Amino acid sequence: MRTLLLLIGLLAACGPKDTPPEKTFSIRLEPAVLNLRVTETGNVKVIVSRSGGFSEAVMVTLGGENTGLTADPLSIPAASSEGTLSFRVSDAAKIGTSFPVVQAKSGAISKSETLTLRVAKAVAEATKITVKDNAGSVQVRQGFGNVTLEVEGKNLERVTAFKLGDLEVSALPGRTSNQLELGVKVPHGANPGAKALVLTAAGGDTTFPAALFITPITSGPAGNDSTGAGTTDKPYRTMKKALSLSQPGDTVRLLNGTYTASSGETWPAFGTNVTPNVPPAVKVEGESRDGAVLEGPGTTSKTVGLAFSDDSGAKTLTVRGFAAGLFVGSGNVTLESVLASGNAVGFGVNGGSIKASEAEFKGNKTGILLTGMAILEVSGGSSHDNSDRGVVVGGKALKLQAKDFEVFGNTTGLFAAGGAEVRLEGVKIHDNRDHGLKASEQATLSLTASELYENARAGLWFGGKRLVARGTTIRDNKAFGLYVEGSPDKVDFGSFTEPGNNDLHTNGPNGTGDQILDVRSDRATLGDPESFTLSATRLNGVTPAADIYPGDGKWPYLDAPYFSILGTNNLIRVY
């Protein structure tokens, strides 16, 4: 046994020696996938991991045939573990995915790693854009005409198409790979706002945002009519200057401030024929309603703040201190969020077709004065605290349509005469110092879902031609709810086929007077019972019994003064 152990020990002692580790290295690519376009350069980090005591420098090259792809040899020193290999893609490169081999050598040791390369077609790219001879600004006003954009970038010689918003654009001569000039036409009526430049090349589109910014023709207190450019950053001083340069489709923008004769403004004369200062199809827009103010020389000055041509309009500004703050003689005009205050007439209309939304007329002598052949559509807004009437509608073939409008704090709230046709929906007329709504002559009224309340005399004093009310409330007026005089063709507070659904209550002294007082002229014979009708209309909380009620001196009816008929032979029919 001892002999066997000794033999095993001798054999072990005579066995092979330990093999020293191999001196070598390996490489790794970061990133392993590289995306490039033709003409672009991309970098890949080559990371060397040395082992077995290897400590030599490593030379890295691009191996094999790689048409259109080049990379300068890279030497990674012995003291370093990484380096950057730069790849360049030329027009000869294959479009798509390829797998070039990166080879690393040091002495007899050679290693390789495959790169996934994805090549796409070249794009052109703008890196800087300036407007030539424009003092570093990219703003240009509407109607400026021709401007030149100076473009810096790469691959600009490869551009095949240009687009600058909705503007006309073309390349000027002298293009190079990194410089390009574009001619741009900025017409009147150009849409304001930032215009992005889109460059199209074989590899697709690139976009440079806000290459050009179109502004309305702009004026402001810090501007200058001689040296200004009519832009937000370099405005003119006067509205007059901006209007003189405007053409159809343009917007004249007024920055916050006060515009007066002393600052250079001139105003149209107020008279029989007013010459517009706002050209056709031009809009005047303030920066804010209370901030942009047109101020006239006074209510007795016979001047107009803004007189409109066809298809023109105004928005978000204040007009004060004129014989007429706003005036329309003819044409289609739009008003939005304007304030007419402290004028003899806030808004004078002698013709045309006007749409006004969220407009306010306050502190004038008369808020709105409509005469002649005119149509006015009002939505939202108010006419209030005027020293005389809030709204006056007169003349022939004239129409007022008001929705969600409010009339209060005037002498008479709304007065209609002549052949005026007035349609009110969702309108509130209240707290006026005389009648809320008064109509005479041949005026016709239509009230829907409206309220007439807390006026000093009648809520509705009617002596016109025709009156129709549906879903309307007349309440808490100091003298009468509804007062009817003259010889109207029709007073319709509900009919046999169509309920009125009106409510008249607490009108008259102490809220106990007549809700309806009929003082139509006496008749020799009985009148038409259909000329004055009620249906589903409550008077102080009571719906009158269906009947025909004659004006024969036996009034009031229903044992309470809910309605009275003073004119002999006049009739009220209740359905």
mmCIF file of N, CA and C in Angstrom, residues 21 72 87 94 99 257 270 276 284-285 338 356 365 436:
data_model
loop_
_atom_site.group_PDB
_atom_site.id
_atom_site.type_symbol
_atom_site.label_atom_id
_atom_site.label_comp_id
_atom_site.label_asym_id
_atom_site.label_seq_id
_atom_site.Cartn_x
_atom_site.Cartn_y
_atom_site.Cartn_z
ATOM 1 N N PRO A 21 -1.918 32.395 -19.362
ATOM 2 C CA PRO A 21 -3.079 32.906 -20.117
ATOM 3 C C PRO A 21 -2.624 33.541 -21.420
ATOM 4 N N ASP A 72 -11.857 56.870 -41.452
ATOM 5 C CA ASP A 72 -10.411 57.007 -41.254
ATOM 6 C C ASP A 72 -9.933 55.973 -40.230
ATOM 7 N N PHE A 87 -17.728 57.534 -39.456
ATOM 8 C CA PHE A 87 -18.183 57.014 -40.750
ATOM 9 C C PHE A 87 -18.759 58.170 -41.569
ATOM 10 N N LYS A 94 -25.199 52.595 -50.737
ATOM 11 C CA LYS A 94 -26.438 51.883 -50.980
ATOM 12 C C LYS A 94 -27.491 52.336 -49.956
ATOM 13 N N PHE A 99 -24.113 45.766 -43.540
ATOM 14 C CA PHE A 99 -23.433 45.253 -42.344
ATOM 15 C C PHE A 99 -21.919 45.349 -42.522
ATOM 16 N N GLY A 257 -53.310 101.875 -26.314
ATOM 17 C CA GLY A 257 -52.935 103.277 -26.252
ATOM 18 C C GLY A 257 -54.100 104.123 -26.707
ATOM 19 N N PHE A 270 -69.218 114.108 -39.523
ATOM 20 C CA PHE A 270 -70.541 113.521 -39.315
ATOM 21 C C PHE A 270 -71.587 114.432 -39.946
ATOM 22 N N PRO A 276 -66.408 107.071 -45.364
ATOM 23 C CA PRO A 276 -65.763 106.064 -44.496
ATOM 24 C C PRO A 276 -64.257 106.280 -44.391
ATOM 25 N N VAL A 284 -60.571 96.599 -38.445
ATOM 26 C CA VAL A 284 -59.771 97.322 -37.462
ATOM 27 C C VAL A 284 -59.890 96.581 -36.137
ATOM 28 N N GLU A 285 -58.756 96.178 -35.586
ATOM 29 C CA GLU A 285 -58.752 95.323 -34.395
ATOM 30 C C GLU A 285 -57.827 95.907 -33.336
ATOM 31 N N VAL A 338 -66.785 95.478 -29.194
ATOM 32 C CA VAL A 338 -66.411 96.880 -29.212
ATOM 33 C C VAL A 338 -67.173 97.611 -28.104
ATOM 34 N N ALA A 356 -73.476 92.461 -34.976
ATOM 35 C CA ALA A 356 -72.699 92.889 -33.814
ATOM 36 C C ALA A 356 -72.794 91.831 -32.731
ATOM 37 N N LYS A 365 -75.403 109.646 -25.331
ATOM 38 C CA LYS A 365 -76.752 110.201 -25.274
ATOM 39 C C LYS A 365 -77.728 109.131 -25.765
ATOM 40 N N GLY A 436 -89.793 100.579 -20.654
ATOM 41 C CA GLY A 436 -88.782 99.610 -21.050
ATOM 42 C C GLY A 436 -88.688 99.500 -22.552
#
